[in-house]
Amino acid sequence: MNKEFFFPHEKIRPVQDELIALVSNAIQNKNHAIIHAPTGLGKTAASIAPALKAAVNKDITIFFLTSRHTQHKIILDTLRDIKKKFNLDFIASSIIGKKWMCLQPGAEIMMTNDFSEFCRTLKDEGKCDFYTNIKAKDNVKKNHLLEEIKKSSPLPTEKIIELCKKNNICPYEFSMLLASKSKVIICDYYYLFSPGISETFFAKTNKSIQDSIIIVDEAHNLPQRIRSLLTKKLSDRMIKRALKEAKKYDFDDLAVSLVEMESALYRLAQELAVNDEKLISKELFLEKVESIKKYEEFIAELKSAAEIVRENQKKSSIGGIAAFLEAWPYGDIGFTRILSKKDSYVVLTHRCLDPSIATKDIIDASDTTIMMSGTLSPVEMYKDLLGFPDKTITQEFPSPFPKKNTLALVIPKTTTKFTKRNPEQYLRIANICADIVDRVPGNAAIFFPSYYLRNEIAKFLETRCKKTVFNEQPRLTKEEKQELLDKFCKYKNAVLLGVAAGSFGEGIDLPGVLKSVIVVGLPLDRPDLETKELIKYYDNKFSKGWDYGYIMPALTKTMQNAGRCIRTEKDKGALVFLDERYTWPNYFRCFPSDWNLKISIDYLEEIKGFFSEQQSLNNHQ
């Protein structure tokens, strides 16, 4: 097997050989694959090994897409091991978001749209020395650096940025140059699946999607990520900020237009009660804007003003309005338009419902696209959502870890169902959680559907739990998140209270740290107009509206939360799902069959017995 593929390690793990064979089969037949591959299978090595073997002597580029910067290092290390083991000569490049590579002061604090326009203006007006230097044909430093990096490739992005800074050249443009000579490019989803960005990316790297193998890691995130990328919003708050900018920089005519736009937005929402919302037609809003100023003329005026604002203060709400107006007339199928009135503001949303709008053409054009994740179940759903062809290979692998290492229980004694929320319910949940974590010999994590529910239940839990309690806070920075994790990991008997879709619900590895995860309730999306439109859209398209638009997104979060516990073959822990709805067939059927999930009333005895048995096994080893 190792001779047939560029496998970096000495031994192939159990089931990993099947995964390698599946990926190889897809590549050889120019087919695609959607793979549910739980933690421990070694997805990175298993996908790169056959892909690189197929691409290395051909004019084929491998795009390895991941949303996590930490994953870049794992992929680069794997490629480095392959180069060394097989004495191969190829270049690989790692590219992160453009603004995170920028050397201009303040770039990292800018909004994405603001940064894009800011960057373009500086380049067009010759005000970015880093860009000017790298575009100079006679730049000896650039050419020398390129040759040096080609020899030592692959290097992490941080090292590339550091070297570019020393040589006074743009790290992003240099990375594009390096990517044009690379066999493997590691980057974020949006470089391929965001329409405007992908066109620029392919042009700069001189690559073609027709000659590519695409590997998408953590692919369960892709549908929602694409929807977010293609969604635009306009609020009265944004207009107010834009009005301040217009007055500050003496755009008097524009200020008048913005006041009229704000009034038009309020008139559209005047019949709405607070926290109410309604669908709105594309034409109605176009008419309102046209009554203020010709649509294209208005956009041009906004964009021109935004350039001047960004030169002085980096961010521009005027530019945000221009971006919204540009997007509004487009996207009828697979989009919805919603007007909402919140407590203190009004927002108009041009919401993408269908991610296949961005993914289908890319998948069809590629030689092979491989989607992988530990929570990509049911695989057929992702095949539908992302627009894969019928012939696509789909496979769900079992966990490679010993089944005896995990206890998985549903406790049907409580619920966070909206109609049953009250202090008595919260107290009952807190008591059960406290009883469980106090019997777990080590650290535990509890995930809640929302910060509100976490806070309500924590009031009771913190007085009943004997362990040290850590609370996740909303909108943590990268540094704050790491600091909290480091503190938590220093304890041997602590409990982390997090939120299903928060900072710790997925994407963190704590091998040996967690002995139990409790998922409280179901992290279902609020049944607002957007969710109803999503259900309706997928009902019309696949007759699976409730599954695709409501149930499965919640269950995917649940699986991700539970997955924080067992990260290696040595980890042992208890997974607890605390809500009566998990016993309902619609939800229970969604759990992996190899979890051996049990519905338990006598849960404390089961948990006590499980950990006693684990201790006994440890004593005999």
XYZ file of C-alpha atoms in Angstrom:
621
model
C 0.000 0.000 0.000
C 2.785 2.458 0.936
C 4.426 1.941 -2.475
C 1.187 2.519 -4.329
C 0.560 5.808 -2.537
C 2.659 8.500 -0.917
C 1.664 7.525 2.598
C 3.763 9.441 5.148
C 3.654 7.039 8.107
C 5.073 3.572 8.725
C 1.763 1.929 9.573
C -1.704 2.348 8.140
C -4.433 2.466 10.787
C -7.407 0.098 10.873
C -10.044 1.176 8.297
C -7.615 3.826 6.966
C -6.695 1.500 4.082
C -10.364 1.429 3.044
C -10.479 5.225 3.123
C -7.330 5.460 0.974
C -8.767 2.968 -1.527
C -12.040 4.906 -1.739
C -10.273 8.233 -2.402
C -7.994 6.562 -4.959
C -10.965 5.017 -6.757
C -12.713 8.396 -6.996
C -9.573 10.074 -8.384
C -8.792 7.330 -10.918
C -12.344 7.423 -12.262
C -12.620 11.236 -12.164
C -15.509 10.858 -9.774
C -16.350 12.610 -6.498
C -16.716 11.312 -2.942
C -18.530 12.384 0.235
C -17.032 10.659 3.257
C -18.179 10.530 6.866
C -14.877 9.670 8.567
C -14.847 9.939 12.376
C -11.900 11.261 14.381
C -8.978 8.830 14.456
C -9.134 7.549 10.885
C -6.337 9.853 9.747
C -8.324 11.684 7.061
C -5.544 14.122 6.143
C -2.911 11.507 5.286
C -5.491 9.147 3.757
C -6.706 11.787 1.293
C -3.359 13.407 0.446
C -1.509 10.102 -0.152
C -3.519 8.967 -3.224
C -4.193 12.522 -4.443
C -0.498 13.409 -4.560
C 0.344 10.115 -6.265
C -2.169 10.946 -9.003
C -1.115 14.580 -9.366
C 2.648 14.643 -8.935
C 3.624 13.784 -12.515
C 0.652 15.452 -14.169
C -0.586 18.987 -14.683
C -3.007 18.656 -11.768
C -3.261 20.875 -8.679
C -4.548 19.689 -5.302
C -6.626 22.260 -3.416
C -6.921 21.306 0.248
C -9.668 23.473 1.755
C -10.069 24.003 5.483
C -11.659 26.747 7.584
C -9.231 26.228 10.471
C -5.794 27.870 10.550
C -4.634 25.141 12.959
C -5.362 22.515 10.294
C -2.863 24.170 7.916
C 0.021 23.020 10.148
C -1.186 19.392 10.153
C -1.421 19.365 6.352
C 1.984 21.042 5.922
C 3.592 18.564 8.330
C 2.047 15.673 6.377
C 3.373 17.046 3.072
C 6.815 17.609 4.603
C 6.907 13.983 5.800
C 5.895 12.747 2.337
C 8.615 14.806 0.617
C 11.247 13.448 2.975
C 10.107 9.802 2.910
C 9.742 9.543 -0.869
C 12.411 12.090 -1.848
C 9.883 14.084 -3.879
C 10.333 17.542 -5.346
C 7.122 19.561 -5.271
C 6.002 22.924 -3.926
C 3.103 23.456 -1.528
C 1.693 26.761 -0.335
C -0.537 27.768 2.565
C -2.789 30.802 2.104
C -4.992 32.430 4.741
C -7.341 35.425 4.421
C -5.845 38.365 2.534
C -6.317 40.918 5.308
C -4.575 38.625 7.829
C -1.511 38.630 5.570
C -1.529 42.380 4.931
C 1.367 44.492 6.257
C -0.593 47.763 6.187
C -1.277 49.080 9.737
C -4.856 48.478 10.891
C -5.747 46.014 8.120
C -6.691 43.261 10.589
C -9.458 45.361 12.209
C -11.241 46.119 8.935
C -14.416 44.434 7.732
C -13.885 42.189 4.701
C -15.647 44.468 2.200
C -13.852 47.510 3.574
C -10.488 45.804 3.339
C -11.056 44.661 -0.255
C -11.881 48.188 -1.386
C -9.099 49.714 0.756
C -6.552 47.338 -0.791
C -7.779 47.965 -4.326
C -7.634 51.751 -3.898
C -4.083 51.703 -2.490
C -2.913 49.532 -5.383
C -4.676 51.589 -8.053
C -3.246 54.831 -6.700
C 0.258 53.447 -6.191
C 0.132 54.013 -2.433
C 1.126 50.497 -1.322
C 4.908 50.059 -1.450
C 4.630 46.347 -0.661
C 2.479 45.804 -3.766
C 4.571 48.102 -5.970
C 7.763 46.302 -4.943
C 6.514 42.812 -5.701
C 5.160 43.872 -9.099
C 8.526 45.363 -10.114
C 9.998 43.051 -12.767
C 13.572 43.709 -11.674
C 12.992 42.947 -7.990
C 16.018 40.760 -7.249
C 14.972 40.194 -3.617
C 11.592 38.810 -4.680
C 13.110 36.377 -7.178
C 15.788 35.250 -4.728
C 13.198 34.724 -1.968
C 11.015 32.697 -4.322
C 13.894 30.360 -5.168
C 14.821 29.947 -1.499
C 11.249 29.151 -0.445
C 10.803 26.695 -3.310
C 13.760 24.730 -1.900
C 12.416 24.688 1.668
C 8.695 24.338 0.799
C 6.302 23.783 2.425
C 6.540 26.663 4.906
C 3.788 27.928 7.246
C 2.043 31.178 6.344
C 3.516 32.929 9.392
C 7.030 32.269 8.069
C 6.091 33.537 4.594
C 4.691 36.759 6.103
C 7.841 37.218 8.188
C 10.141 36.767 5.167
C 8.036 39.094 3.004
C 8.113 41.758 5.707
C 11.920 41.571 5.782
C 11.990 41.980 2.013
C 9.335 44.740 1.957
C 6.974 42.878 -0.394
C 3.275 41.954 -0.192
C 2.806 38.516 1.472
C -0.502 37.904 -0.288
C 0.819 38.628 -3.779
C 3.944 36.616 -3.021
C 1.780 33.698 -1.842
C -0.188 33.911 -5.092
C 3.099 33.752 -7.009
C 4.204 30.752 -4.951
C 0.784 29.123 -5.425
C 1.128 29.432 -9.204
C 4.127 27.095 -8.933
C 2.587 24.788 -6.309
C 1.332 21.244 -6.636
C -0.690 21.582 -3.403
C -2.495 24.738 -2.247
C -3.973 24.877 1.269
C -6.575 27.608 1.695
C -10.000 28.562 3.023
C -13.282 27.505 1.394
C -13.978 30.963 -0.001
C -10.965 30.955 -2.326
C -12.827 28.428 -4.468
C -16.488 28.878 -3.531
C -16.951 32.652 -3.258
C -17.673 33.735 -6.860
C -15.803 37.069 -6.942
C -12.814 35.814 -4.952
C -12.404 32.547 -6.895
C -12.157 34.333 -10.255
C -9.321 36.536 -8.962
C -7.664 33.569 -7.246
C -7.559 31.425 -10.388
C -6.334 34.345 -12.485
C -3.500 35.211 -10.069
C -2.352 31.616 -9.580
C -2.765 30.693 -13.249
C -4.605 27.559 -12.157
C -7.641 25.890 -13.677
C -10.455 24.197 -11.823
C -10.661 21.742 -14.733
C -7.263 20.276 -13.767
C -7.752 19.952 -10.040
C -8.415 17.620 -7.146
C -10.348 19.396 -4.388
C -10.243 18.036 -0.833
C -12.614 19.746 1.615
C -11.986 19.138 5.320
C -14.675 19.715 7.991
C -17.126 19.772 5.085
C -20.160 19.745 7.398
C -19.523 23.495 7.794
C -19.568 24.207 4.064
C -23.332 24.658 3.415
C -23.799 27.258 6.167
C -20.487 28.937 5.345
C -21.541 29.398 1.702
C -24.956 30.728 2.733
C -23.238 33.297 4.951
C -20.785 34.304 2.212
C -23.626 34.978 -0.233
C -25.901 36.790 2.260
C -25.997 40.607 2.507
C -27.688 42.858 5.089
C -28.786 46.483 5.311
C -29.904 48.010 8.622
C -30.935 51.436 9.847
C -27.858 51.320 12.093
C -25.653 50.933 9.028
C -27.404 53.873 7.356
C -26.933 56.003 10.504
C -23.203 55.218 10.554
C -22.986 55.985 6.837
C -24.769 59.301 7.425
C -22.163 60.258 10.037
C -19.415 59.462 7.522
C -21.127 61.516 4.815
C -21.420 64.532 7.123
C -17.858 64.154 8.410
C -16.404 64.229 4.887
C -18.848 66.807 3.469
C -20.752 64.522 1.095
C -23.821 66.725 1.378
C -25.842 65.292 -1.528
C -25.133 61.756 -0.396
C -26.212 62.632 3.152
C -29.608 63.762 1.826
C -29.999 60.484 -0.109
C -29.088 58.440 2.969
C -31.705 60.241 5.091
C -34.291 59.424 2.410
C -33.132 55.793 2.315
C -33.514 55.496 6.085
C -37.039 56.943 5.860
C -37.898 54.494 3.063
C -36.689 51.570 5.203
C -38.825 52.746 8.133
C -41.877 53.107 5.879
C -41.425 49.531 4.663
C -41.288 48.339 8.278
C -43.984 50.598 9.767
C -46.617 47.847 9.905
C -44.274 45.442 11.675
C -44.452 44.980 15.435
C -41.211 44.679 17.417
C -39.535 41.288 16.756
C -41.798 40.753 13.760
C -40.648 40.114 10.185
C -42.012 39.678 6.686
C -40.974 38.722 3.181
C -40.343 41.616 0.844
C -40.152 41.642 -2.933
C -37.038 42.613 -4.829
C -39.020 45.075 -6.926
C -40.537 46.952 -3.983
C -37.164 47.889 -2.498
C -35.752 48.719 -5.947
C -38.662 51.126 -6.463
C -37.991 52.807 -3.104
C -34.325 53.343 -3.964
C -35.099 54.483 -7.513
C -37.435 57.139 -6.090
C -34.399 58.605 -4.279
C -31.839 58.354 -7.072
C -31.120 56.207 -10.134
C -29.989 52.853 -8.787
C -26.622 52.473 -10.579
C -25.861 56.161 -10.072
C -26.490 55.803 -6.340
C -24.134 52.789 -6.118
C -21.386 54.652 -7.980
C -21.740 57.650 -5.649
C -21.585 55.408 -2.568
C -18.496 53.564 -3.821
C -16.684 56.777 -4.658
C -17.383 58.233 -1.204
C -16.407 54.978 0.512
C -12.933 55.090 -1.063
C -12.250 58.467 0.534
C -13.624 57.347 3.910
C -11.437 54.208 3.932
C -8.315 56.199 3.146
C -8.860 58.076 6.391
C -10.459 55.591 8.794
C -10.128 52.120 7.197
C -13.804 51.154 7.757
C -16.781 52.521 5.825
C -20.491 51.876 6.328
C -21.098 53.767 3.084
C -19.159 50.990 1.343
C -21.278 48.365 3.101
C -24.445 49.935 1.687
C -22.920 49.941 -1.806
C -22.140 46.207 -1.508
C -25.710 45.483 -0.379
C -27.260 47.449 -3.249
C -25.010 45.692 -5.770
C -26.182 42.266 -4.559
C -29.907 43.037 -4.109
C -31.100 42.758 -7.759
C -29.505 39.322 -8.236
C -30.367 35.869 -6.971
C -34.039 34.971 -7.247
C -33.937 31.164 -7.087
C -32.243 29.964 -3.907
C -32.515 33.327 -2.132
C -35.106 35.015 0.048
C -35.574 38.649 1.062
C -36.669 39.383 4.632
C -37.464 42.628 6.455
C -37.188 42.406 10.267
C -37.887 44.808 13.112
C -35.778 44.099 16.195
C -35.914 45.801 19.606
C -33.944 48.825 18.500
C -33.297 48.502 14.779
C -34.653 47.479 11.375
C -32.767 45.115 9.062
C -33.298 44.072 5.450
C -31.645 40.755 4.524
C -30.859 39.290 1.112
C -30.455 35.726 2.379
C -28.929 32.803 0.469
C -30.741 29.507 1.058
C -28.994 27.236 -1.437
C -25.201 26.736 -1.191
C -25.132 24.714 -4.421
C -25.422 28.053 -6.246
C -21.712 28.487 -5.459
C -20.532 24.873 -5.234
C -22.191 22.885 -8.047
C -20.314 24.393 -10.995
C -16.961 24.108 -9.200
C -17.606 20.449 -8.318
C -18.741 19.622 -11.854
C -15.693 21.308 -13.402
C -13.107 19.675 -11.109
C -11.516 16.309 -11.876
C -12.411 15.092 -8.388
C -13.914 16.691 -5.293
C -13.577 14.901 -1.950
C -15.708 16.090 1.003
C -14.684 14.797 4.445
C -15.784 15.280 8.037
C -16.333 13.342 11.227
C -19.952 14.554 11.217
C -20.932 14.248 7.561
C -23.939 12.062 8.208
C -26.240 11.484 6.425
C -23.908 11.745 3.438
C -26.814 11.807 0.973
C -27.963 15.115 2.465
C -24.651 16.805 1.659
C -24.772 15.325 -1.821
C -28.098 17.118 -2.320
C -27.221 20.360 -0.526
C -23.972 20.948 -2.406
C -25.120 19.810 -5.852
C -23.028 16.676 -6.394
C -23.870 14.476 -9.420
C -25.746 11.183 -8.951
C -22.655 9.020 -9.583
C -20.829 10.491 -6.548
C -19.417 7.893 -4.137
C -20.834 8.178 -0.607
C -19.481 6.310 2.397
C -19.933 6.389 6.176
C -17.063 4.816 8.116
C -17.357 3.653 11.733
C -15.164 5.073 14.481
C -11.812 3.256 14.699
C -11.723 3.629 18.491
C -12.638 0.734 20.836
C -16.373 0.766 21.539
C -15.738 -0.104 25.177
C -14.090 3.316 25.636
C -17.370 5.205 25.227
C -20.648 5.255 27.121
C -23.408 7.078 25.195
C -26.688 7.793 26.979
C -29.924 9.647 26.302
C -31.598 10.854 29.499
C -35.275 11.624 28.722
C -36.083 13.394 31.997
C -35.950 17.040 30.870
C -36.334 19.241 27.817
C -35.409 22.722 26.638
C -38.432 22.827 24.344
C -39.603 26.456 24.243
C -43.105 25.771 25.580
C -41.705 23.900 28.600
C -39.014 26.335 29.684
C -39.405 27.507 33.283
C -37.333 27.741 36.504
C -38.461 24.269 37.623
C -37.194 22.769 34.364
C -33.888 24.632 34.674
C -33.455 23.377 38.246
C -34.142 19.797 37.143
C -31.534 20.093 34.363
C -28.993 21.622 36.766
C -29.498 18.834 39.320
C -28.993 16.097 36.726
C -25.884 17.807 35.303
C -24.397 18.328 38.778
C -25.063 14.702 39.751
C -23.353 13.461 36.590
C -20.246 15.676 36.587
C -19.665 15.072 40.300
C -19.467 11.333 39.532
C -17.120 11.787 36.575
C -13.478 11.248 37.636
C -12.074 14.238 35.782
C -13.069 17.231 33.684
C -16.412 17.584 31.921
C -17.980 19.955 29.404
C -21.662 20.862 29.172
C -23.039 22.436 25.997
C -26.300 24.401 25.891
C -28.436 25.559 22.925
C -27.880 29.267 23.735
C -26.135 31.651 26.129
C -29.519 32.564 27.598
C -30.308 28.963 28.563
C -26.755 28.412 29.793
C -27.025 31.443 32.073
C -30.454 30.459 33.438
C -29.364 26.894 34.220
C -25.926 27.963 35.494
C -27.599 29.945 38.305
C -28.703 26.630 39.800
C -25.804 24.489 38.616
C -23.001 26.571 40.115
C -24.436 26.203 43.640
C -24.923 22.439 43.289
C -21.813 21.319 41.430
C -18.769 20.463 43.564
C -16.348 21.094 40.701
C -14.760 24.359 39.582
C -17.002 25.927 36.927
C -15.717 27.783 33.848
C -18.156 29.787 31.696
C -17.610 30.462 27.999
C -18.385 34.082 27.109
C -19.800 35.318 23.771
C -17.480 36.636 21.047
C -14.189 35.540 22.591
C -11.030 36.577 20.769
C -8.586 33.871 19.707
C -6.333 34.790 22.650
C -9.195 34.834 25.193
C -10.418 31.465 23.961
C -6.959 29.918 24.368
C -6.495 31.494 27.803
C -9.777 30.000 29.055
C -8.892 26.577 27.630
C -5.431 26.659 29.226
C -6.933 27.480 32.639
C -9.551 24.740 32.280
C -6.966 22.126 31.265
C -4.853 22.812 34.365
C -7.672 21.477 36.535
C -8.349 17.780 37.083
C -11.916 18.266 38.326
C -13.566 21.146 36.503
C -16.571 21.696 34.269
C -16.759 23.967 31.223
C -20.169 25.469 30.419
C -20.277 26.233 26.706
C -22.740 26.839 23.891
C -23.404 24.414 21.032
C -22.497 26.902 18.301
C -19.963 28.823 20.403
C -16.167 28.878 20.623
C -15.732 25.376 22.044
C -18.565 23.405 20.413
C -16.236 22.175 17.672
C -12.704 22.581 16.394
C -10.905 22.050 19.705
C -8.823 19.007 20.609
C -8.481 18.144 24.300
C -7.081 14.593 24.274
C -6.936 13.147 27.762
C -8.611 16.215 29.291
C -12.356 15.534 29.009
C -13.977 12.537 30.663
C -17.544 13.519 29.831
C -19.620 15.744 27.560
C -23.244 16.570 28.320
C -25.343 18.089 25.534
C -28.299 19.868 27.126
C -31.322 20.232 24.857
C -31.408 20.435 21.080
C -29.565 23.349 19.417
C -32.377 23.924 16.916
C -32.419 27.172 14.975
C -35.086 29.645 16.007
C -38.211 28.914 13.905
C -38.060 32.381 12.364
C -38.963 33.360 8.819
C -35.532 32.445 7.467
C -35.754 28.928 8.919
C -39.291 28.528 7.563
C -38.137 29.672 4.121
C -35.237 27.199 4.264
C -37.601 24.351 5.179
C -39.990 25.368 2.398
C -37.176 25.640 -0.165
C -35.786 22.168 0.579
C -39.281 20.723 0.732
C -39.895 21.965 -2.808
C -36.482 20.855 -4.062
C -35.961 17.505 -2.285
C -39.160 16.849 -0.255
C -36.920 16.921 2.831
C -37.486 20.386 4.224
C -37.639 19.526 7.923
C -34.637 17.203 7.766
C -32.376 19.467 5.695
C -33.543 22.823 6.992
C -34.163 22.161 10.681
C -33.387 18.770 12.232
C -30.007 17.834 10.730
C -28.244 21.191 11.283
C -29.082 20.837 14.999
C -27.980 17.199 15.170
C -24.694 18.061 13.441
C -23.947 20.585 16.201
C -24.863 17.937 18.779
C -22.433 15.416 17.211
C -19.679 18.016 17.071
C -20.186 18.862 20.753
C -20.077 15.187 21.723
C -16.975 14.693 19.586
C -14.884 16.883 21.912
C -14.633 13.977 24.381
C -13.046 11.031 22.548
C -10.133 12.342 20.457
C -7.683 9.404 20.568
C -7.836 5.625 20.941
C -6.763 6.045 24.580
C -9.529 8.485 25.571
C -12.418 7.096 27.596
C -15.545 9.032 28.406
C -19.299 9.350 28.831
C -21.490 11.170 26.300
C -24.846 12.300 27.665
C -27.725 13.757 25.630
C -30.126 15.410 28.038
C -33.522 15.982 26.424
C -36.576 13.788 25.975
C -36.688 14.692 22.270
C -33.545 12.637 21.612
C -35.748 9.552 22.116
C -38.053 10.633 19.282
C -37.473 8.529 16.123
C -36.748 11.630 13.979
C -33.770 12.460 16.193
C -32.679 9.066 17.532
C -32.189 7.674 13.997
C -29.610 10.373 13.251
C -27.018 9.079 15.721
C -24.223 6.842 14.353
C -25.172 3.186 14.854
C -21.711 2.320 16.199
C -22.248 4.618 19.206
C -24.545 1.996 20.795
C -26.671 4.815 22.181
C -28.887 3.802 25.113
C -31.937 5.476 26.633
C -31.338 5.485 30.377
C -33.350 6.281 33.487
C -30.801 4.753 35.869
C -28.049 6.913 34.389
C -26.034 7.546 37.573
C -25.505 3.824 38.132
C -24.534 3.358 34.471
C -22.011 6.205 34.624
C -20.592 4.994 37.930
C -20.304 1.444 36.558
C -18.645 2.611 33.340
C -15.888 4.549 35.086
C -15.381 1.777 37.677
C -14.879 -0.680 34.820
C -12.429 1.682 33.088
C -10.468 2.038 36.327
C -10.388 -1.733 36.742
C -9.092 -2.189 33.184
C -6.399 0.431 33.785
C -5.285 -1.362 36.953
C -4.805 -4.615 35.046
C -2.814 -3.091 32.190
